[in-house]
PDB file of C-alpha atoms in Angstrom:
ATOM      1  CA  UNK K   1     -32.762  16.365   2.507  1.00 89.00           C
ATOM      2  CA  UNK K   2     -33.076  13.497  -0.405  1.00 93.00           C
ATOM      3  CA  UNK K   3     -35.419  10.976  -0.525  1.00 94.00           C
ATOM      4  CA  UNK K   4     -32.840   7.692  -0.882  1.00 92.00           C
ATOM      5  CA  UNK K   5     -34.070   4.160  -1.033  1.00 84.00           C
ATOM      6  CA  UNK K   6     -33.019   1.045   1.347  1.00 85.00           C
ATOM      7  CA  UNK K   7     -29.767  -0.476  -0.680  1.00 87.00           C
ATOM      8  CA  UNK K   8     -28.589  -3.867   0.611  1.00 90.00           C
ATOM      9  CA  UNK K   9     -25.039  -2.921  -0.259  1.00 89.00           C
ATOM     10  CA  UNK K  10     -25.235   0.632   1.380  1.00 94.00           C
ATOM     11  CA  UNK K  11     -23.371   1.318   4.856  1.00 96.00           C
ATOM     12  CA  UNK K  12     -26.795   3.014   5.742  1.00 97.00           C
ATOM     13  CA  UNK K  13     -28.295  -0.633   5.445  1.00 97.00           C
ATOM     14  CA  UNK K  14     -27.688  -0.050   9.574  1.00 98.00           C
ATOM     15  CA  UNK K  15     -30.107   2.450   9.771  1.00 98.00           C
ATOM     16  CA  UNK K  16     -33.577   1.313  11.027  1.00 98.00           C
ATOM     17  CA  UNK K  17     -37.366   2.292  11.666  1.00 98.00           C
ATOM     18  CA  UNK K  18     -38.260   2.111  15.471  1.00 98.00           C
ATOM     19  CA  UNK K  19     -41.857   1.427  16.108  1.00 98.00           C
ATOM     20  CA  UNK K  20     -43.233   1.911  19.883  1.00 98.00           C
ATOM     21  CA  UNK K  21     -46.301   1.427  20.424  1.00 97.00           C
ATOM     22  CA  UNK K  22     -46.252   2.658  24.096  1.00 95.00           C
ATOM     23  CA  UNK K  23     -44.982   5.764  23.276  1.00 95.00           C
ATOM     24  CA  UNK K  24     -45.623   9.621  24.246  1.00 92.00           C
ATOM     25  CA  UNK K  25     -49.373   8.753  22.246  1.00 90.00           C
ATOM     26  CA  UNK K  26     -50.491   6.012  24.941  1.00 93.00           C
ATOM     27  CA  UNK K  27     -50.029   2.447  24.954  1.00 94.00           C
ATOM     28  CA  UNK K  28     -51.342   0.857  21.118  1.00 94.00           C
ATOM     29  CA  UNK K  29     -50.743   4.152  19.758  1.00 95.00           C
ATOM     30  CA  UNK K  30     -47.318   3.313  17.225  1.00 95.00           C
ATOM     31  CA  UNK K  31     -45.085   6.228  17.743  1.00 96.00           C
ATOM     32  CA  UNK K  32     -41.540   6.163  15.960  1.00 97.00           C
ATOM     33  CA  UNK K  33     -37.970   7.157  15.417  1.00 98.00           C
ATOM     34  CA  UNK K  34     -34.805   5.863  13.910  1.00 98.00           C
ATOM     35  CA  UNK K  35     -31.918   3.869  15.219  1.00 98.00           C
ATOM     36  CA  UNK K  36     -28.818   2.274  14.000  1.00 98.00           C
ATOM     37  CA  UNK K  37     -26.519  -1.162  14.983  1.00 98.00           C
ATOM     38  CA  UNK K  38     -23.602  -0.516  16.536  1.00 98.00           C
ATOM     39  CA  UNK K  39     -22.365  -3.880  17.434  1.00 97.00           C
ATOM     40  CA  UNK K  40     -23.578  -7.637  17.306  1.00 98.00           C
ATOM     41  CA  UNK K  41     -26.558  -7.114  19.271  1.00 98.00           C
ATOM     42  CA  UNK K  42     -26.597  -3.521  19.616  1.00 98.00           C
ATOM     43  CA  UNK K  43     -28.798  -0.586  18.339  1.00 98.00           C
ATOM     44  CA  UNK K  44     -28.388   2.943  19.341  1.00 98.00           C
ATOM     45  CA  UNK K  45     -31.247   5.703  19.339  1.00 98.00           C
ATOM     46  CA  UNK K  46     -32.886   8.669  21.216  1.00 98.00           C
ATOM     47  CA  UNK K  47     -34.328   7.570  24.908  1.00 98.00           C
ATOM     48  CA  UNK K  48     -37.217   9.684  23.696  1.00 97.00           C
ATOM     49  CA  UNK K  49     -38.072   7.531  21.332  1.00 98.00           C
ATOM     50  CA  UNK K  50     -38.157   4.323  23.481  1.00 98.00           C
ATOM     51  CA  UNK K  51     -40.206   6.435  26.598  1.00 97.00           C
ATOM     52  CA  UNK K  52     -43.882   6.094  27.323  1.00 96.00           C
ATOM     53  CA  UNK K  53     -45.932   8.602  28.120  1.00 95.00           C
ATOM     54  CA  UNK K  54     -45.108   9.016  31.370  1.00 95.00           C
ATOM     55  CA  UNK K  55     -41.219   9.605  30.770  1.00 94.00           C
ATOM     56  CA  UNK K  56     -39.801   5.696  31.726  1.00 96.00           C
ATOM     57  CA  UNK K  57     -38.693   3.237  29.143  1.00 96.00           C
ATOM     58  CA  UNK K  58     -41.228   1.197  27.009  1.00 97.00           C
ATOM     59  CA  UNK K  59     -42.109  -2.351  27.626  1.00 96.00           C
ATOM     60  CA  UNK K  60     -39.923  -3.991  25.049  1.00 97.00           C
ATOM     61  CA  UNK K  61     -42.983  -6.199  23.754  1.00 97.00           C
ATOM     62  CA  UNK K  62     -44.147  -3.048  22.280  1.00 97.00           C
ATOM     63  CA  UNK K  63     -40.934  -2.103  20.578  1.00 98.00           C
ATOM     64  CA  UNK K  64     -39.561  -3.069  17.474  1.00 98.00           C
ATOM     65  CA  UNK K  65     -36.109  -2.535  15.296  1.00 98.00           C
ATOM     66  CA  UNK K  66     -37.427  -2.514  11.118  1.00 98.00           C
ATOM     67  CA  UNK K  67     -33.628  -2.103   9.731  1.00 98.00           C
ATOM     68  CA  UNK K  68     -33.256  -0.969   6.769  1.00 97.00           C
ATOM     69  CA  UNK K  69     -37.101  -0.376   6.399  1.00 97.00           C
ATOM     70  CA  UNK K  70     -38.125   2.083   3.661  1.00 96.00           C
ATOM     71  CA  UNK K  71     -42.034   2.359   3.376  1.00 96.00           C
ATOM     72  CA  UNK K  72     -43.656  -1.209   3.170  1.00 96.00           C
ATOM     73  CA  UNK K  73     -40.883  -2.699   2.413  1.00 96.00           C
ATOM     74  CA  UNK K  74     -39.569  -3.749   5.970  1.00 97.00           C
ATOM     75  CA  UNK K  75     -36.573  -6.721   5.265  1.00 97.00           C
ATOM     76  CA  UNK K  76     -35.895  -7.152   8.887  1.00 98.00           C
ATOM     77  CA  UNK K  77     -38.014  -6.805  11.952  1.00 98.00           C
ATOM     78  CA  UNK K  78     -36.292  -7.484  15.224  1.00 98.00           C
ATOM     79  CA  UNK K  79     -37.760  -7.976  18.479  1.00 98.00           C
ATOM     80  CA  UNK K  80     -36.103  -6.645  21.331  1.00 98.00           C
ATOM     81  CA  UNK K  81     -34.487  -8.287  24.358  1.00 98.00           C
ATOM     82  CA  UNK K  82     -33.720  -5.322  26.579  1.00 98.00           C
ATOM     83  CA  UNK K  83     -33.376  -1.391  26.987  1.00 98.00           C
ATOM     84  CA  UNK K  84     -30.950   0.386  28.589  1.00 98.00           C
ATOM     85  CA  UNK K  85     -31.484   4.263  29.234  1.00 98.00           C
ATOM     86  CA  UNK K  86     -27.736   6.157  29.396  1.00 97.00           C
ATOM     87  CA  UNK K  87     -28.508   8.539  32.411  1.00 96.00           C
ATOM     88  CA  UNK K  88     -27.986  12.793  31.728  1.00 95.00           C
ATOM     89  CA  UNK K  89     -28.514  12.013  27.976  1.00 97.00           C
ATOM     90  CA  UNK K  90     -31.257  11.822  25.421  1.00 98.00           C
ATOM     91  CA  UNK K  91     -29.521   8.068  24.877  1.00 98.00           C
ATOM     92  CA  UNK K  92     -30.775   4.972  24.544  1.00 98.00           C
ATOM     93  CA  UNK K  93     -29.084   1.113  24.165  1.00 98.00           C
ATOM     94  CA  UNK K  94     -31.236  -1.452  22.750  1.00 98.00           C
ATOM     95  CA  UNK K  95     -30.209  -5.181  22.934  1.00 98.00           C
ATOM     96  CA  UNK K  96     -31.809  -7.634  20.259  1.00 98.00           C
ATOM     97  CA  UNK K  97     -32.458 -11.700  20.616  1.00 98.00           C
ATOM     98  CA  UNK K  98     -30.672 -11.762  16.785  1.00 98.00           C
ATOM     99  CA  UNK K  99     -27.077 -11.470  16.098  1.00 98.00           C
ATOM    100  CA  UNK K 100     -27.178  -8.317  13.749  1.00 98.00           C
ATOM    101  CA  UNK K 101     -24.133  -8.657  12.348  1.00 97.00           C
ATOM    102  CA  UNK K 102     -24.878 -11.599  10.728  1.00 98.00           C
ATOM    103  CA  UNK K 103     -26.657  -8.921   8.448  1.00 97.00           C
ATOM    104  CA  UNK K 104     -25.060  -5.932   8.091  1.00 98.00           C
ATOM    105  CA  UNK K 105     -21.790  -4.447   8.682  1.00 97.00           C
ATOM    106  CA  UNK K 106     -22.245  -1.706  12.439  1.00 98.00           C
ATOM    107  CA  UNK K 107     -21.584   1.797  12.599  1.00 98.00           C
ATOM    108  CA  UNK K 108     -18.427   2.339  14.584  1.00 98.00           C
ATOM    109  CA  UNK K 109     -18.602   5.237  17.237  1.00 98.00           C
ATOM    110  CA  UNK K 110     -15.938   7.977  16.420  1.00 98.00           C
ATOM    111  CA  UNK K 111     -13.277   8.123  19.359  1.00 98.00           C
ATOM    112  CA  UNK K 112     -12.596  11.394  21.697  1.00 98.00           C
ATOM    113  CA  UNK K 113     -10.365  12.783  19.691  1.00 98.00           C
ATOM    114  CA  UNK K 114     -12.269  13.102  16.134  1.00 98.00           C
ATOM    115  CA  UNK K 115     -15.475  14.150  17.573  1.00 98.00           C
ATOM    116  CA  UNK K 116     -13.211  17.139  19.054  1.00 97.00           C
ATOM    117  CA  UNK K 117     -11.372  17.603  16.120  1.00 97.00           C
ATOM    118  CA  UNK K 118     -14.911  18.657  14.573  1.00 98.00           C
ATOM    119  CA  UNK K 119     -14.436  22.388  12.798  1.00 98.00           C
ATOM    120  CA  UNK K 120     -16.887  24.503  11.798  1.00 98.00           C
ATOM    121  CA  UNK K 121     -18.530  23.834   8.359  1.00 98.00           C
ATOM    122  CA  UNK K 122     -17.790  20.658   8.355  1.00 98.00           C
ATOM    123  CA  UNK K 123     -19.566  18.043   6.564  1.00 98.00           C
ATOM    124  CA  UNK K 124     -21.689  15.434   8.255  1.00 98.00           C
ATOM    125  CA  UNK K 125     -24.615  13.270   6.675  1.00 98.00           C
ATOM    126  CA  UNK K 126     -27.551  11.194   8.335  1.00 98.00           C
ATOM    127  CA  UNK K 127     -30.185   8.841   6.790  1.00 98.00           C
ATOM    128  CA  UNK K 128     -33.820   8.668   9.011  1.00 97.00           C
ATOM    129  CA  UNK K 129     -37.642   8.697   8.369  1.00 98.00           C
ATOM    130  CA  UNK K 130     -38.343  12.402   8.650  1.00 97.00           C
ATOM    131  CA  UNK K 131     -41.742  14.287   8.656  1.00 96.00           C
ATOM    132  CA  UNK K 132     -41.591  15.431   4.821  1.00 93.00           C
ATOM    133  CA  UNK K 133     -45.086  16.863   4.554  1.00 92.00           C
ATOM    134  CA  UNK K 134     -47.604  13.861   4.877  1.00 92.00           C
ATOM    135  CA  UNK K 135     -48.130  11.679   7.578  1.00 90.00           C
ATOM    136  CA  UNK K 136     -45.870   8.784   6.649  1.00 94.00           C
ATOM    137  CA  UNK K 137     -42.918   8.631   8.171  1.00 96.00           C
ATOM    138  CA  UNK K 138     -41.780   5.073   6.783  1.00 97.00           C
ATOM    139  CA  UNK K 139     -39.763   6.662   4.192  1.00 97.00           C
ATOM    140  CA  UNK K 140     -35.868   7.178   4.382  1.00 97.00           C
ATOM    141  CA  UNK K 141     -34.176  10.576   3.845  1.00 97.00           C
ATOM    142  CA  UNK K 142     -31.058  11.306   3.328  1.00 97.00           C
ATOM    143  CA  UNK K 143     -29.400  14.446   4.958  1.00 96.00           C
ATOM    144  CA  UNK K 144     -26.216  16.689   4.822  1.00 97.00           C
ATOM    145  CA  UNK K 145     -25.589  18.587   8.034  1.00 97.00           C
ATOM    146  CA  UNK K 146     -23.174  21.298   8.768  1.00 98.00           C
ATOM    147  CA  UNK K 147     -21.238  21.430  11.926  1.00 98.00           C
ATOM    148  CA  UNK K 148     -21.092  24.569  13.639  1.00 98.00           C
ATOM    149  CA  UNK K 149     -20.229  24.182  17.393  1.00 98.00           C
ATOM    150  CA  UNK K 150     -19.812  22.370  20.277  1.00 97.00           C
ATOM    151  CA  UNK K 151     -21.972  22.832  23.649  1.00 97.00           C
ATOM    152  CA  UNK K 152     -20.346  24.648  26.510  1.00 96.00           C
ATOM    153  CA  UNK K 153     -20.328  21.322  28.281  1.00 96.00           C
ATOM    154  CA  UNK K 154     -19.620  18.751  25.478  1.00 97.00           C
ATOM    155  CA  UNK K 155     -22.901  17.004  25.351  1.00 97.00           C
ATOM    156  CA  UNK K 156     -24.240  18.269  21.819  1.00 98.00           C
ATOM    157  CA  UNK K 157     -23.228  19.130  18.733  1.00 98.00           C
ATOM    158  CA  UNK K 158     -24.840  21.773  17.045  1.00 98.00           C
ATOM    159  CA  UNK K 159     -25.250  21.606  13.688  1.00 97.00           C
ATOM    160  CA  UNK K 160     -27.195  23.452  10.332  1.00 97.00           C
ATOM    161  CA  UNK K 161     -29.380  20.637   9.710  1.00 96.00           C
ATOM    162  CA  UNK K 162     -32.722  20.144   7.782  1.00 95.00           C
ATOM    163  CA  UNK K 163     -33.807  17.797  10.811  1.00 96.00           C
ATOM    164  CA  UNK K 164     -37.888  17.004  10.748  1.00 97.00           C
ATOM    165  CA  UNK K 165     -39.747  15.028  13.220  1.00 96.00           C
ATOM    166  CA  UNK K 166     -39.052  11.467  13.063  1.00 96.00           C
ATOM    167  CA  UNK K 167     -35.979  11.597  12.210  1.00 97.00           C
ATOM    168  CA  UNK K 168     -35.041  11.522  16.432  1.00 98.00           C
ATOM    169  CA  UNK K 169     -31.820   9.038  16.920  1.00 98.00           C
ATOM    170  CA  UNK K 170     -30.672   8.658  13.399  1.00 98.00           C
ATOM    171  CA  UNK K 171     -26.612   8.938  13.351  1.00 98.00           C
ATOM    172  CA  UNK K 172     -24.630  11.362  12.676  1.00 98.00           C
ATOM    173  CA  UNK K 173     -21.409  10.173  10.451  1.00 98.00           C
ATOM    174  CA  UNK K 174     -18.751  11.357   8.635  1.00 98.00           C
ATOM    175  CA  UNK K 175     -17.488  10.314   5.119  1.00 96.00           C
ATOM    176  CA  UNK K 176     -16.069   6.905   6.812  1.00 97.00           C
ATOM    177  CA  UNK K 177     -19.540   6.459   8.629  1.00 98.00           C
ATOM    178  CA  UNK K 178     -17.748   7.284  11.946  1.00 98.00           C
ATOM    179  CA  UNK K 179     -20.552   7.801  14.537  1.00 98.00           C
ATOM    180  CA  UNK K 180     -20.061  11.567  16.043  1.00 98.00           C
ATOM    181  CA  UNK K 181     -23.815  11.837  17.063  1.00 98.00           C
ATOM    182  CA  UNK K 182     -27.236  11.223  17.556  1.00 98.00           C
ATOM    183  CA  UNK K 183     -29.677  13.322  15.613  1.00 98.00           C
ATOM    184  CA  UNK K 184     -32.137  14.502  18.435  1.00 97.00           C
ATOM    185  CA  UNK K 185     -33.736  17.996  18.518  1.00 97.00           C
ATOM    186  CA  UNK K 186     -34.113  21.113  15.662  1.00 95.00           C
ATOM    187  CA  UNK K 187     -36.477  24.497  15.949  1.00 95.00           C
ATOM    188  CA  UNK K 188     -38.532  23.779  13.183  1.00 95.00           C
ATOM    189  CA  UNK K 189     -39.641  20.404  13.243  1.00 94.00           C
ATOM    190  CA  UNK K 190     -43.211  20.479  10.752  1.00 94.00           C
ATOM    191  CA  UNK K 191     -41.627  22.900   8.233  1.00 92.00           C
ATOM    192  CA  UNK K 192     -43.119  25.725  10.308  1.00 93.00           C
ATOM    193  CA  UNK K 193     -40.450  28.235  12.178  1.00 93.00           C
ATOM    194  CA  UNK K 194     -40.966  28.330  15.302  1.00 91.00           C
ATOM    195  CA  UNK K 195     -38.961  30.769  16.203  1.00 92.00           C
ATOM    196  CA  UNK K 196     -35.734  32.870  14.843  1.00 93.00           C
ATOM    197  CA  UNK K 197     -33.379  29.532  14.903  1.00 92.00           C
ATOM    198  CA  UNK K 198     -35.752  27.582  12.791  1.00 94.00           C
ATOM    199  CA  UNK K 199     -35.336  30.102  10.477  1.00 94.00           C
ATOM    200  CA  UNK K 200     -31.919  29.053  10.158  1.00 94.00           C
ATOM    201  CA  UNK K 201     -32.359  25.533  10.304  1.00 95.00           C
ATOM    202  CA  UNK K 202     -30.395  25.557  13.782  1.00 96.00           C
ATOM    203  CA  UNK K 203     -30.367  21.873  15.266  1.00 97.00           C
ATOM    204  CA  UNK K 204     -28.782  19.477  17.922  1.00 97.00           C
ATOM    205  CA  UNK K 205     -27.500  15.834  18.423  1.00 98.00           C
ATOM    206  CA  UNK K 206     -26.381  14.427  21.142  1.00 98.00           C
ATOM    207  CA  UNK K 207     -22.653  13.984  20.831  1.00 98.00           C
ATOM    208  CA  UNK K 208     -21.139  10.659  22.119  1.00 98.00           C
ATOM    209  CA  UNK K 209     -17.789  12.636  23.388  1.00 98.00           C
ATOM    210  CA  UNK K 210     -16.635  11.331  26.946  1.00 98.00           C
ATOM    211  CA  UNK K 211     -19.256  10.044  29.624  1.00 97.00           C
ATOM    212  CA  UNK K 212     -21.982   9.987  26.970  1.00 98.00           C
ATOM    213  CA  UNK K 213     -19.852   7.589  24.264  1.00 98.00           C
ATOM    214  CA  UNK K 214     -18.347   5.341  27.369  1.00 98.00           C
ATOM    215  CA  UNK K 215     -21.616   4.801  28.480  1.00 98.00           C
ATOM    216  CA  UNK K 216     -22.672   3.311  25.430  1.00 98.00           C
ATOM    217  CA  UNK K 217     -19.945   0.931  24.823  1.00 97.00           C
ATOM    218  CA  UNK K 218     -19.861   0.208  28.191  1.00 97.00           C
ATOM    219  CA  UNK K 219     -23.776  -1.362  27.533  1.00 96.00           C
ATOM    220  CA  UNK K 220     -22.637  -2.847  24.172  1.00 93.00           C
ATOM    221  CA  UNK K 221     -22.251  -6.226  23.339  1.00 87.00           C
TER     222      UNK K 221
END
């Protein structure tokens, strides 16, 4: 995990701060995440990171997209028009009022057949706002990930990743910046093991094989 900085002219310029302030902390209470344009007037994330406390979707007055946001330095901050929970999956579509790719180029989703083609010890990388030891999460981080398996069912990936709290619906992308994933869950998310697979750095993302990917294009613009 390396601390990077917000490049105009980097692919991970798609990569954005999500700030909900009716979150899993009450309503006024900013919680976060990270999520990344997919389309025109698309981002992708975690649905964890849009909920409320209660479990249901945010209001969308209370949620924002910062792209490309590293610390105070916040370029673009997009209100947005719509959310769009994919059901059986820690997904989430969010539409915007603003035409994003009038401002940077989207992450394209990998098809079926690469995100099965996955082997083990492959490569796969990730920029997000992780915990890092203080309580600002505002900062990007990039991350290498190793892939290890698939899920019996086809839903996750799992993965040897350094993945931190915060860093919930950042992509996961090959060396083309081919969508495979959604960074979601790890065992060890303060720096503190808890238990024998945080030890190993053992985490998960939700994979956007089958139902999960078709879903989300299907609610793309």
């Amino acid at each position: 995990m390396d601390r990077t900085t917000n490049s105009n002219t980097s692919r991970y310029k798609a990569v954005g701060y999500i700030s909900n302030k009716d979150g899993w902390a009450g309503r006024g209470i900013e919680s976060m995440g990270a999520g990344f344009v997919i389309d025109d007037y698309t981002i992708l994330t975690n649905a964890h990171v849009i909920d409320n406390k209660n479990g249901s979707k945010s209001n969308v007055s209370y949620v924002r997209f910062m792209m490309n946001r590293d610390g105070a330095h916040i370029p673009y901050n997009f209100k947005v028009k719509d959310i769009i929970k994919i059901p059986y999956a820690d997904l989430a579509v969010l539409h915007t009022y603003t035409k994003l790719s009038n401002y940077v180029r989207p992450l394209p989703l990998a098809p079926d057949w690469k995100i099965m083609s996955l082997k083990k010890g492959t490569p796969l990388y990730s920029v997000g706002y992780p915990y890092h030891g203080t309580d600002d999460y505002t900062q990007r981080y990039w991350n290498q990930a190793m892939f290890l398996a698939q899920s019996a069912n086809k839903t996750e990936l799992i993965m040897k990743d350094k993945f931190r709290a915060g860093a919930s619906g950042s992509p996961l992308v090959d060396s083309n910046f081919n969508v495979y994933g959604v960074r979601t869950y790890s065992h060890k998310l303060y720096n503190v093991n808890d238990d024998k697979y945080g030890y190993v750095e053992l985490a998960g993302a939700e994979s956007l094989y089958g139902y999960s990917g078709a879903k989300v294009l299907q609610y793309s613009y």
